Short mmCIF file of C-alpha atoms and ligand atoms in Angstrom, two decimals:
data_model
loop_
_atom_site.label_atom_id
_atom_site.label_comp_id
_atom_site.label_asym_id
_atom_site.label_seq_id
_atom_site.Cartn_x
_atom_site.Cartn_y
_atom_site.Cartn_z
CA MET A 83 46.38 28.66 -30.47
CA GLU A 84 48.23 26.52 -33.21
CA GLY A 85 45.64 25.19 -35.47
CA GLN A 86 42.70 27.38 -34.21
CA LYS A 87 40.55 28.07 -36.98
CA PRO A 88 41.16 31.77 -37.92
CA LEU A 89 38.37 34.03 -37.38
CA LYS A 90 37.58 36.21 -40.39
CA VAL A 91 36.83 40.12 -40.16
CA ALA A 92 34.99 42.22 -42.82
CA VAL A 93 36.21 45.91 -42.78
CA LEU A 94 33.57 48.24 -44.38
CA GLY A 95 35.25 51.68 -45.41
CA CYS A 96 38.94 52.31 -45.77
CA GLY A 97 39.07 56.12 -44.91
CA VAL A 98 40.83 57.87 -41.85
CA VAL A 99 39.75 55.28 -39.43
CA GLY A 100 39.44 52.04 -41.74
CA SER A 101 42.90 52.41 -43.25
CA GLN A 102 44.23 52.33 -39.51
CA VAL A 103 42.27 49.49 -38.61
CA VAL A 104 43.43 47.57 -41.44
CA ARG A 105 47.30 48.51 -40.63
CA LEU A 106 46.84 47.70 -37.13
CA LEU A 107 45.13 44.31 -37.71
CA ASP A 108 48.22 43.36 -39.78
CA GLU A 109 50.96 45.01 -37.73
CA GLN A 110 49.57 43.51 -34.40
CA ALA A 111 48.36 40.11 -35.90
CA GLY A 112 50.54 38.14 -33.43
CA ASP A 113 49.53 39.78 -30.36
CA ILE A 114 45.74 39.97 -31.37
CA ALA A 115 45.82 36.34 -31.93
CA ALA A 116 47.24 35.70 -28.62
CA ARG A 117 44.69 37.88 -27.00
CA VAL A 118 41.89 36.55 -28.75
CA GLY A 119 42.77 32.59 -28.85
CA ALA A 120 42.71 32.60 -32.48
CA PRO A 121 44.14 34.32 -35.42
CA VAL A 122 42.00 37.21 -36.80
CA GLU A 123 42.39 37.55 -40.63
CA ILE A 124 40.80 40.11 -43.11
CA ALA A 125 38.27 38.38 -45.20
CA GLY A 126 37.89 41.71 -47.37
CA VAL A 127 37.94 45.54 -47.38
CA ALA A 128 34.85 47.26 -48.54
CA VAL A 129 35.47 50.46 -50.39
CA ARG A 130 33.72 53.01 -52.58
CA ARG A 131 36.35 52.99 -55.39
CA LEU A 132 39.06 50.50 -56.04
CA ASP A 133 41.57 52.59 -57.45
CA ALA A 134 41.22 55.58 -54.67
CA PRO A 135 44.32 56.66 -52.92
CA ARG A 136 44.58 55.07 -49.46
CA ASP A 137 46.87 55.36 -46.55
CA VAL A 138 47.63 51.88 -46.34
CA ASP A 139 48.46 49.07 -48.97
CA VAL A 140 45.52 46.57 -49.21
CA PRO A 141 46.07 43.45 -51.31
CA SER A 142 43.78 44.07 -54.33
CA ASP A 143 42.15 40.49 -53.86
CA LEU A 144 40.70 41.72 -50.59
CA LEU A 145 39.19 44.81 -51.83
CA THR A 146 35.59 45.04 -53.06
CA THR A 147 32.95 47.74 -53.75
CA ASP A 148 30.17 45.23 -52.83
CA ALA A 149 29.92 45.54 -48.95
CA LEU A 150 26.59 44.00 -48.78
CA GLY A 151 28.14 40.74 -50.75
CA LEU A 152 31.19 40.92 -48.00
CA VAL A 153 28.95 41.03 -44.91
CA SER A 154 26.64 38.15 -46.43
CA ARG A 155 29.66 35.81 -46.99
CA ASP A 156 29.41 32.63 -44.96
CA ASP A 157 33.04 32.70 -43.90
CA VAL A 158 32.67 36.28 -42.46
CA ASP A 159 32.74 36.28 -38.35
CA LEU A 160 33.19 39.80 -37.51
CA VAL A 161 32.38 42.99 -39.10
CA VAL A 162 33.92 46.49 -38.60
CA GLU A 163 31.74 49.37 -39.76
CA VAL A 164 33.80 52.47 -40.37
CA ILE A 165 31.77 53.78 -43.29
CA GLY A 166 29.70 56.32 -41.21
CA GLY A 167 26.34 58.07 -41.83
CA ILE A 168 23.05 56.30 -41.66
CA GLU A 169 22.81 54.34 -44.89
CA PRO A 170 23.90 52.28 -46.12
CA ALA A 171 25.79 51.52 -42.68
CA ARG A 172 22.62 50.66 -40.97
CA SER A 173 21.69 48.09 -43.69
CA LEU A 174 25.05 46.55 -43.59
CA ILE A 175 25.11 46.22 -39.99
CA LEU A 176 21.73 44.56 -39.75
CA ALA A 177 22.70 42.42 -42.60
CA ALA A 178 25.83 41.26 -40.85
CA LEU A 179 24.03 40.57 -37.53
CA GLU A 180 21.61 38.61 -39.48
CA ASN A 181 24.25 36.82 -40.79
CA GLY A 182 25.63 35.64 -37.76
CA ALA A 183 28.55 38.01 -37.61
CA SER A 184 29.40 40.24 -34.29
CA VAL A 185 29.73 43.70 -34.99
CA VAL A 186 32.00 46.92 -34.10
CA THR A 187 31.19 50.09 -35.32
CA ALA A 188 32.34 53.77 -34.76
CA ASN A 189 29.36 55.25 -36.13
CA LYS A 190 27.72 57.78 -33.35
CA ALA A 191 25.48 59.22 -35.81
CA LEU A 192 23.45 55.82 -36.67
CA LEU A 193 23.73 54.92 -33.08
CA ALA A 194 22.16 58.24 -31.65
CA GLU A 195 19.51 58.20 -34.55
CA ASP A 196 18.49 54.54 -34.59
CA GLY A 197 20.53 52.57 -31.78
CA PRO A 198 17.45 50.71 -30.52
CA THR A 199 17.19 48.96 -34.02
CA LEU A 200 20.76 47.89 -33.87
CA TYR A 201 20.72 46.65 -30.29
CA GLU A 202 17.32 44.54 -31.06
CA ALA A 203 19.08 43.06 -34.00
CA ALA A 204 22.14 42.17 -32.19
CA GLU A 205 20.07 40.67 -29.33
CA LYS A 206 17.92 38.87 -31.75
CA ALA A 207 20.89 37.40 -33.42
CA GLY A 208 22.83 36.74 -30.00
CA ARG A 209 25.64 38.56 -31.24
CA ASP A 210 27.81 41.58 -29.97
CA LEU A 211 27.67 45.18 -31.06
CA TYR A 212 30.12 47.30 -29.50
CA PHE A 213 31.19 51.04 -30.33
CA GLU A 214 33.69 52.27 -27.93
CA ALA A 215 35.04 54.30 -30.73
CA ALA A 216 31.94 56.15 -31.25
CA VAL A 217 32.20 58.55 -28.20
CA ALA A 218 35.46 60.27 -27.53
CA GLY A 219 37.66 58.06 -29.70
CA ALA A 220 40.37 56.46 -28.15
CA ILE A 221 39.20 57.21 -24.62
CA PRO A 222 37.91 54.20 -22.73
CA ILE A 223 34.32 55.80 -21.74
CA LEU A 224 31.56 53.65 -23.06
CA ARG A 225 32.94 50.49 -21.23
CA PRO A 226 33.25 51.88 -17.88
CA LEU A 227 29.76 53.16 -18.18
CA ARG A 228 28.56 49.82 -19.38
CA GLU A 229 30.53 47.89 -17.22
CA SER A 230 32.74 49.37 -14.56
CA LEU A 231 30.06 51.57 -13.08
CA ALA A 232 27.28 49.29 -13.48
CA GLY A 233 26.89 48.99 -9.75
CA ASP A 234 26.97 52.75 -9.03
CA LYS A 235 24.45 55.37 -9.92
CA VAL A 236 25.62 57.90 -12.29
CA THR A 237 24.21 61.43 -11.99
CA ARG A 238 26.19 63.80 -14.33
CA VAL A 239 28.39 63.56 -17.38
CA LEU A 240 29.98 66.61 -18.71
CA GLY A 241 32.57 66.47 -21.42
CA ILE A 242 34.45 67.82 -24.12
CA VAL A 243 33.50 65.23 -26.86
CA ASN A 244 34.48 66.85 -30.24
CA GLY A 245 37.98 67.30 -31.04
CA THR A 246 37.40 69.66 -34.22
CA THR A 247 35.55 72.28 -32.33
CA ASN A 248 37.94 72.10 -29.42
CA TYR A 249 40.70 72.44 -31.56
CA ILE A 250 39.05 75.66 -33.24
CA LEU A 251 38.19 77.23 -29.79
CA ASP A 252 41.44 76.45 -28.40
CA LYS A 253 43.19 78.32 -31.61
CA MET A 254 40.94 81.12 -31.03
CA ASP A 255 41.60 81.23 -27.22
CA THR A 256 45.50 80.84 -27.57
CA GLN A 257 46.55 82.25 -31.05
CA GLY A 258 43.49 84.56 -31.69
CA ALA A 259 43.14 82.72 -34.77
CA GLY A 260 40.12 82.97 -37.21
CA PHE A 261 37.53 80.26 -37.20
CA GLU A 262 37.99 79.24 -40.90
CA GLU A 263 41.87 78.75 -40.65
CA ALA A 264 41.48 76.78 -37.45
CA LEU A 265 38.84 74.50 -39.07
CA GLU A 266 41.00 73.79 -41.95
CA GLU A 267 43.80 72.59 -39.69
CA ALA A 268 41.69 70.32 -37.99
CA GLN A 269 40.64 68.78 -41.20
CA ALA A 270 43.98 68.39 -42.66
CA LEU A 271 44.78 66.63 -39.18
CA GLY A 272 41.86 64.06 -39.79
CA TYR A 273 39.74 65.23 -37.05
CA ALA A 274 36.99 66.61 -38.67
CA GLU A 275 33.94 64.55 -40.06
CA ALA A 276 33.16 64.45 -43.94
CA ASP A 277 31.15 67.39 -43.61
CA PRO A 278 32.54 69.63 -40.98
CA THR A 279 29.01 70.98 -40.23
CA ALA A 280 28.45 68.00 -38.05
CA ASP A 281 31.22 69.24 -35.96
CA VAL A 282 30.67 73.09 -35.93
CA GLU A 283 27.12 73.09 -35.57
CA GLY A 284 27.40 70.51 -32.52
CA PHE A 285 25.40 67.34 -34.41
CA ASP A 286 28.41 65.16 -33.70
CA ALA A 287 28.72 66.14 -30.04
CA ALA A 288 25.04 65.86 -29.71
CA ALA A 289 25.12 62.28 -31.05
CA LYS A 290 27.79 61.35 -28.59
CA ALA A 291 25.83 63.06 -25.91
CA ALA A 292 22.70 60.90 -26.60
CA ILE A 293 24.86 57.76 -26.47
CA LEU A 294 26.57 58.78 -23.19
CA ALA A 295 23.00 59.57 -21.61
CA SER A 296 21.67 56.47 -22.72
CA LEU A 297 24.38 54.36 -21.37
CA ALA A 298 24.81 56.53 -18.13
CA PHE A 299 21.08 56.61 -17.15
CA HIS A 300 19.94 53.18 -18.80
CA SER A 301 16.95 54.84 -20.89
CA ARG A 302 16.95 55.44 -24.45
CA VAL A 303 17.89 58.75 -25.52
CA THR A 304 18.14 59.66 -29.12
CA ALA A 305 20.04 62.69 -31.19
CA ALA A 306 16.59 64.45 -31.40
CA ASP A 307 16.37 64.49 -27.68
CA VAL A 308 19.49 66.57 -27.22
CA HIS A 309 19.39 70.42 -27.24
CA ARG A 310 22.08 71.51 -29.54
CA GLU A 311 23.93 74.70 -30.41
CA GLY A 312 27.19 74.66 -32.19
CA ILE A 313 30.13 77.17 -32.15
CA SER A 314 29.62 79.04 -35.34
CA ASP A 315 28.03 81.96 -33.47
CA VAL A 316 30.90 82.22 -31.01
CA THR A 317 32.77 85.49 -31.64
CA SER A 318 36.21 86.51 -30.82
CA GLY A 319 34.46 88.91 -28.40
CA ASP A 320 32.94 85.93 -26.43
CA VAL A 321 36.57 84.58 -26.23
CA ARG A 322 37.81 87.78 -24.79
CA SER A 323 34.69 88.13 -22.46
CA ALA A 324 35.57 84.75 -21.13
CA THR A 325 39.27 85.53 -20.64
CA ASP A 326 38.30 88.79 -18.92
CA MET A 327 36.38 86.64 -15.87
CA GLY A 328 39.13 84.08 -15.68
CA SER A 329 37.21 81.67 -17.95
CA VAL A 330 37.36 79.69 -21.41
CA VAL A 331 34.86 78.92 -24.11
CA LYS A 332 34.44 75.13 -24.61
CA LEU A 333 31.79 73.09 -26.56
CA LEU A 334 30.32 71.05 -23.75
CA ALA A 335 28.17 67.86 -23.96
CA ILE A 336 25.94 67.66 -20.66
CA ALA A 337 23.73 65.00 -19.70
CA GLU A 338 22.37 64.98 -15.99
CA LEU A 339 19.63 63.40 -13.95
CA VAL A 340 17.43 65.98 -13.08
CA SER A 341 14.01 66.17 -11.29
CA THR A 342 10.99 66.67 -13.48
CA GLY A 343 8.70 67.76 -10.95
CA SER A 344 5.86 65.15 -11.99
CA THR A 345 4.83 62.29 -9.92
CA THR A 346 3.79 58.87 -10.74
CA GLY A 347 1.13 57.26 -8.18
CA GLY A 348 1.72 60.03 -5.69
CA GLY A 349 5.17 58.55 -4.96
CA PRO A 350 8.46 60.67 -5.23
CA ALA A 351 9.10 62.14 -8.91
CA GLU A 352 11.34 59.56 -11.01
CA PRO A 353 14.38 61.64 -11.94
CA GLY A 354 14.40 62.76 -15.61
CA VAL A 355 17.15 63.52 -17.86
CA SER A 356 18.43 66.71 -19.16
CA VAL A 357 21.00 66.25 -22.48
CA ARG A 358 22.45 69.30 -24.29
CA VAL A 359 25.35 70.65 -26.23
CA HIS A 360 26.19 74.10 -26.36
CA PRO A 361 29.19 76.49 -26.03
CA ALA A 362 29.85 77.44 -22.47
CA MET A 363 32.15 79.56 -20.29
CA ILE A 364 34.15 77.43 -17.81
CA PRO A 365 36.52 78.71 -15.12
CA ARG A 366 40.22 78.28 -16.27
CA THR A 367 40.75 76.57 -12.86
CA HIS A 368 38.38 73.70 -13.96
CA PRO A 369 39.95 70.43 -15.34
CA LEU A 370 37.97 70.70 -18.42
CA ALA A 371 39.57 74.08 -19.23
CA SER A 372 43.07 72.59 -19.55
CA VAL A 373 41.78 70.13 -22.31
CA ARG A 374 43.88 71.69 -25.43
CA GLU A 375 43.66 71.25 -29.18
CA ALA A 376 41.68 68.08 -30.35
CA PHE A 377 41.94 66.28 -27.06
CA ASN A 378 38.44 65.36 -25.44
CA ALA A 379 37.73 64.63 -22.06
CA VAL A 380 34.58 63.20 -19.98
CA PHE A 381 33.87 64.08 -16.40
CA VAL A 382 31.51 61.47 -14.72
CA GLU A 383 29.88 62.09 -11.55
CA SER A 384 28.47 59.11 -9.56
CA GLU A 385 26.95 58.45 -6.13
CA ALA A 386 29.64 56.14 -4.79
CA ALA A 387 32.67 56.91 -6.94
CA GLY A 388 32.36 60.54 -6.74
CA GLN A 389 34.08 62.28 -9.76
CA LEU A 390 35.96 60.51 -12.39
CA MET A 391 37.77 62.15 -15.21
CA PHE A 392 38.69 60.32 -18.64
CA TYR A 393 41.18 62.21 -20.82
CA GLY A 394 42.82 61.45 -24.07
CA PRO A 395 42.62 61.77 -27.91
CA GLY A 396 38.99 61.87 -29.25
CA ALA A 397 39.63 61.68 -32.85
CA GLY A 398 42.16 60.80 -35.55
CA GLY A 399 42.79 57.58 -37.48
CA ALA A 400 45.04 55.56 -35.21
CA PRO A 401 43.66 56.68 -31.70
CA THR A 402 40.12 55.74 -33.21
CA ALA A 403 41.32 52.53 -34.53
CA SER A 404 42.72 51.62 -31.24
CA ALA A 405 39.31 51.77 -30.07
CA VAL A 406 37.96 49.85 -32.67
CA LEU A 407 40.47 47.04 -32.34
CA GLY A 408 40.10 46.96 -28.39
CA ASP A 409 36.33 45.96 -29.11
CA LEU A 410 37.36 43.72 -31.96
CA VAL A 411 39.45 41.62 -29.65
CA THR A 412 36.52 41.46 -27.10
CA VAL A 413 33.91 40.74 -29.55
CA ALA A 414 36.32 38.04 -31.44
CA ARG A 415 36.84 36.30 -28.27
CA ASN A 416 33.19 35.94 -27.23
CA HIS A 417 32.34 35.17 -30.86
CA ARG A 418 34.77 32.12 -30.58
CA GLN A 419 33.71 31.14 -27.07
CA GLY A 420 29.73 31.56 -28.17
CA THR A 421 29.12 34.06 -25.75
CA ARG A 422 27.99 37.83 -25.76
CA GLY A 423 29.03 40.69 -23.86
CA VAL A 424 26.97 43.26 -22.37
CA GLY A 425 23.87 44.31 -24.36
CA GLU A 426 21.64 47.44 -24.21
CA SER A 427 20.57 48.47 -20.63
CA ALA A 428 17.47 50.63 -21.04
CA TYR A 429 15.32 49.68 -18.36
CA ALA A 430 14.93 53.04 -16.86
CA ASP A 431 12.22 54.80 -19.11
CA ARG A 432 13.31 58.43 -18.25
CA ALA A 433 11.73 61.56 -19.46
CA VAL A 434 13.68 64.23 -21.20
CA LEU A 435 13.39 67.71 -19.69
CA PRO A 436 12.73 70.23 -22.14
CA MET A 437 15.62 72.84 -22.42
CA GLY A 438 13.42 75.77 -21.35
CA GLU A 439 13.14 73.98 -17.97
CA THR A 440 16.90 73.09 -17.52
CA ARG A 441 18.58 75.19 -14.90
CA THR A 442 21.75 76.99 -16.00
CA ARG A 443 23.75 80.27 -15.28
CA TYR A 444 24.33 82.89 -17.98
CA HIS A 445 27.21 85.43 -18.82
CA VAL A 446 25.51 88.46 -20.36
CA ALA A 447 27.61 91.39 -21.73
CA ILE A 448 25.51 94.29 -22.69
CA ASP A 449 26.74 97.75 -24.15
CA VAL A 450 24.53 100.41 -22.51
CA ASP A 451 24.25 104.41 -21.98
CA ASP A 452 26.52 105.38 -19.34
CA ARG A 453 24.16 107.55 -17.35
CA ALA A 454 22.07 107.29 -14.15
CA GLY A 455 19.60 104.60 -13.58
CA VAL A 456 21.03 102.31 -16.27
CA LEU A 457 22.39 99.54 -13.89
CA ALA A 458 18.98 99.69 -11.90
CA ALA A 459 16.97 99.34 -15.31
CA VAL A 460 19.12 96.22 -16.42
CA ALA A 461 18.92 94.75 -12.99
CA THR A 462 15.20 95.09 -13.14
CA ALA A 463 14.96 93.35 -16.42
CA PHE A 464 16.51 90.47 -14.65
CA ALA A 465 14.61 90.55 -11.48
CA THR A 466 11.16 90.65 -13.80
CA HIS A 467 12.03 87.10 -15.15
CA GLY A 468 12.91 85.96 -11.61
CA VAL A 469 16.68 85.51 -12.45
CA SER A 470 19.16 86.53 -9.47
CA ILE A 471 22.17 88.15 -10.42
CA GLN A 472 25.45 87.00 -8.90
CA THR A 473 27.96 89.64 -10.25
CA VAL A 474 28.06 92.67 -12.34
CA ARG A 475 31.09 94.59 -13.65
CA GLN A 476 31.03 97.91 -15.59
CA GLU A 477 33.56 99.29 -17.64
CA GLY A 478 33.28 102.97 -18.98
CA ARG A 479 33.77 103.65 -22.55
CA GLY A 480 33.36 107.48 -22.92
CA ASP A 481 29.58 107.91 -23.47
CA ASP A 482 29.01 104.10 -23.41
CA ALA A 483 29.68 101.66 -20.72
CA GLN A 484 29.79 97.92 -20.89
CA LEU A 485 27.89 95.80 -18.29
CA VAL A 486 28.91 92.14 -17.53
CA VAL A 487 26.39 90.17 -15.78
CA VAL A 488 26.65 86.75 -14.53
CA SER A 489 23.53 85.13 -13.02
CA HIS A 490 22.70 82.57 -10.50
CA GLU A 491 20.91 79.39 -11.65
CA ALA A 492 17.58 79.94 -13.22
CA THR A 493 15.55 78.01 -15.80
CA ASP A 494 16.77 78.56 -19.43
CA ALA A 495 13.51 80.07 -20.48
CA GLN A 496 13.66 82.64 -17.69
CA LEU A 497 17.24 83.57 -18.84
CA SER A 498 16.26 83.70 -22.59
CA ALA A 499 13.17 85.88 -21.80
CA THR A 500 15.77 88.37 -19.77
CA VAL A 501 18.08 88.62 -22.88
CA ALA A 502 15.25 89.33 -25.15
CA GLU A 503 13.86 92.06 -22.83
CA LEU A 504 17.27 93.38 -22.62
CA ARG A 505 17.41 93.51 -26.55
CA ASP A 506 14.32 95.67 -26.50
CA MET A 507 15.32 98.34 -24.11
CA ASP A 508 16.06 101.74 -25.37
CA ILE A 509 19.18 102.14 -23.19
CA VAL A 510 20.65 98.99 -24.26
CA HIS A 511 22.77 99.50 -27.39
CA ASP A 512 23.71 95.95 -28.00
CA VAL A 513 23.80 92.60 -26.10
CA THR A 514 27.26 91.66 -27.14
CA SER A 515 27.75 88.04 -25.65
CA VAL A 516 25.15 85.78 -24.27
CA MET A 517 26.79 82.51 -23.02
CA ARG A 518 25.94 79.78 -20.41
CA VAL A 519 28.26 79.52 -17.46
CA GLU A 520 29.12 75.91 -16.40
CA GLY A 521 31.57 74.18 -14.06
CA THR A 522 31.04 76.53 -11.07
CA ASP A 523 30.29 75.35 -7.65
CA GLU A 524 26.83 76.82 -7.51
N1 NAD B 262 38.03 60.20 -37.97
C1 NAD B 262 37.82 60.42 -36.81
O1 NAD B 262 38.49 61.00 -36.01
C2 NAD B 262 36.92 59.53 -36.08
C3 NAD B 262 36.89 59.53 -34.81
C4 NAD B 262 35.63 58.55 -34.22
C5 NAD B 262 34.66 57.86 -35.04
N2 NAD B 262 34.95 58.35 -36.28
C6 NAD B 262 33.79 57.62 -37.06
O2 NAD B 262 34.13 56.60 -37.86
C7 NAD B 262 33.50 56.47 -39.12
C8 NAD B 262 34.50 56.55 -40.25
O3 NAD B 262 35.16 58.15 -40.26
P1 NAD B 262 36.37 58.26 -41.20
O4 NAD B 262 36.92 59.47 -40.36
O5 NAD B 262 37.39 57.32 -41.36
O6 NAD B 262 35.37 58.60 -42.38
P2 NAD B 262 36.00 58.82 -43.97
O7 NAD B 262 35.19 59.53 -44.72
O8 NAD B 262 37.52 59.08 -43.70
O9 NAD B 262 36.04 57.28 -44.34
C9 NAD B 262 34.89 56.48 -44.74
C10 NAD B 262 34.98 55.76 -45.96
O10 NAD B 262 33.94 55.24 -46.12
C11 NAD B 262 33.93 54.91 -47.59
N3 NAD B 262 32.64 54.72 -48.08
C12 NAD B 262 31.57 55.28 -48.27
N4 NAD B 262 30.57 54.69 -48.69
C13 NAD B 262 31.00 53.40 -48.77
C14 NAD B 262 30.25 52.02 -49.32
N5 NAD B 262 29.16 51.91 -49.38
N6 NAD B 262 31.16 50.97 -49.46
C15 NAD B 262 32.47 51.17 -48.66
N7 NAD B 262 33.10 52.22 -48.51
C16 NAD B 262 32.20 53.31 -48.53
C17 NAD B 262 34.53 56.19 -47.92
O11 NAD B 262 34.98 56.21 -49.46
C18 NAD B 262 35.67 56.62 -47.29
O12 NAD B 262 36.93 56.16 -47.53
C19 NAD B 262 32.41 57.25 -39.00
O13 NAD B 262 31.17 56.80 -38.57
C20 NAD B 262 33.00 58.66 -37.97
O14 NAD B 262 32.06 59.30 -37.33
C21 NAD B 262 35.76 58.92 -36.92
N1 HSE B 263 34.98 64.83 -35.93
C1 HSE B 263 35.07 63.93 -34.69
C2 HSE B 263 35.72 62.81 -34.76
C3 HSE B 263 35.58 62.02 -33.72
O1 HSE B 263 34.53 61.64 -33.44
C4 HSE B 263 35.70 65.17 -33.85
O2 HSE B 263 36.29 66.12 -34.29
O3 HSE B 263 35.63 64.99 -32.68
NA1 NA B 264 35.84 56.16 -26.98
#
């Protein structure tokens, strides 16, 4: 390696993740050089403000506020984008690729919104675009999907892919903590996005679900294709209801191959995909139920391999930087050898199933009059919409009773119509908790 020409890397953004990338590039320089086959040196670090406080000391001659100027430099071989958001991140990545650099990014929002533009630019430039950090932080999940499982058929991906919301739900479950207090803790720990609405309302998880679905099913899935519900409507009542039935509430990202019912040319229907993010009750015995605090986990089901689980830190500066540097070593090695790694694989053009047609189960808690005929009337509302009931639990409370119904699988549209009808019934005082049930054997 002695005498090898160093590879120059531009780091765009020096926040929670960027500062750890800079720190590790320095601290691990010897090992990284040995693994790449040439030293990897920082060409510059683009920041918004030169005098902002930072978690890492950056020599002042490396700092610049001109990110575009930095990625356009002739001596830049590699670009790490950890600014986040759509613009200027997209323009900077496109400029970097056009300039012949290979790119590593952690930007799930951009990949989920406009991934194909970036993939096409990488293809045209003959350069790598890697983004392991974009989904589930440090957990290796994209490379297993893109490479290790490339010979198998993935049928389902079920994951906890947002650390902030898992942290909040976990604190609500184990400590009875309030929502705001738990969110503030997650922000202080560096898990939350700059605007935590992206976490709380499920946008961050939906972006990750789109990326996972694209890679798992070799089809283009964008954020707009993902049905999204966040956790801001999850109440302590929902959390208690889950506890009462031996379950726990988690924000899940689910991507699955499903039958669309439509046939092409009279042949069998090509499976479509259903991609959704919503809170759900899962049994406490399910492996995902034990994913605590800000940890993430992704379950993958495939035809030949069976069930795989990937678990670890999904957020935070250093864990995310670990994934960024893993990609950086790979793309640096490829860059040096004039080769490329795996590009986009989207040959299967799959339809996205509307949420109304997606089959789910529901948990519905209903406050009702405690008198004859009420249970039958509630059961009739379910039956009218073709929803079969699996269990009913009743608790008396003076003049009132609470019914907790868990349905068998039905379409989401049937279940929503049932809940709407229940809300209109005179004997129903209130529908206090409505939540999908996942991770059971049905
Ligand atoms: N924090 C995490 O746990 C985590 C995990 C996985 C992925 N990510 C992703 O990593 C990326 C960065 O996240 P973060 O948590 O480090 O965010 P951050 O807000 O801490 O850092 C972003 C930095 O970019 C800087 N910046 C903004 N515009 C700039 C510009 N034009 N030029 C140069 N710098 C600019 C900001 O000043 C800020 O310091 C995002 O895409 C995020 O989604 C974060
Ligand atoms: N805000 C994200 C960071 C990781 O992408 C989370 O909480 O999981
Ligand atoms: Na990852």
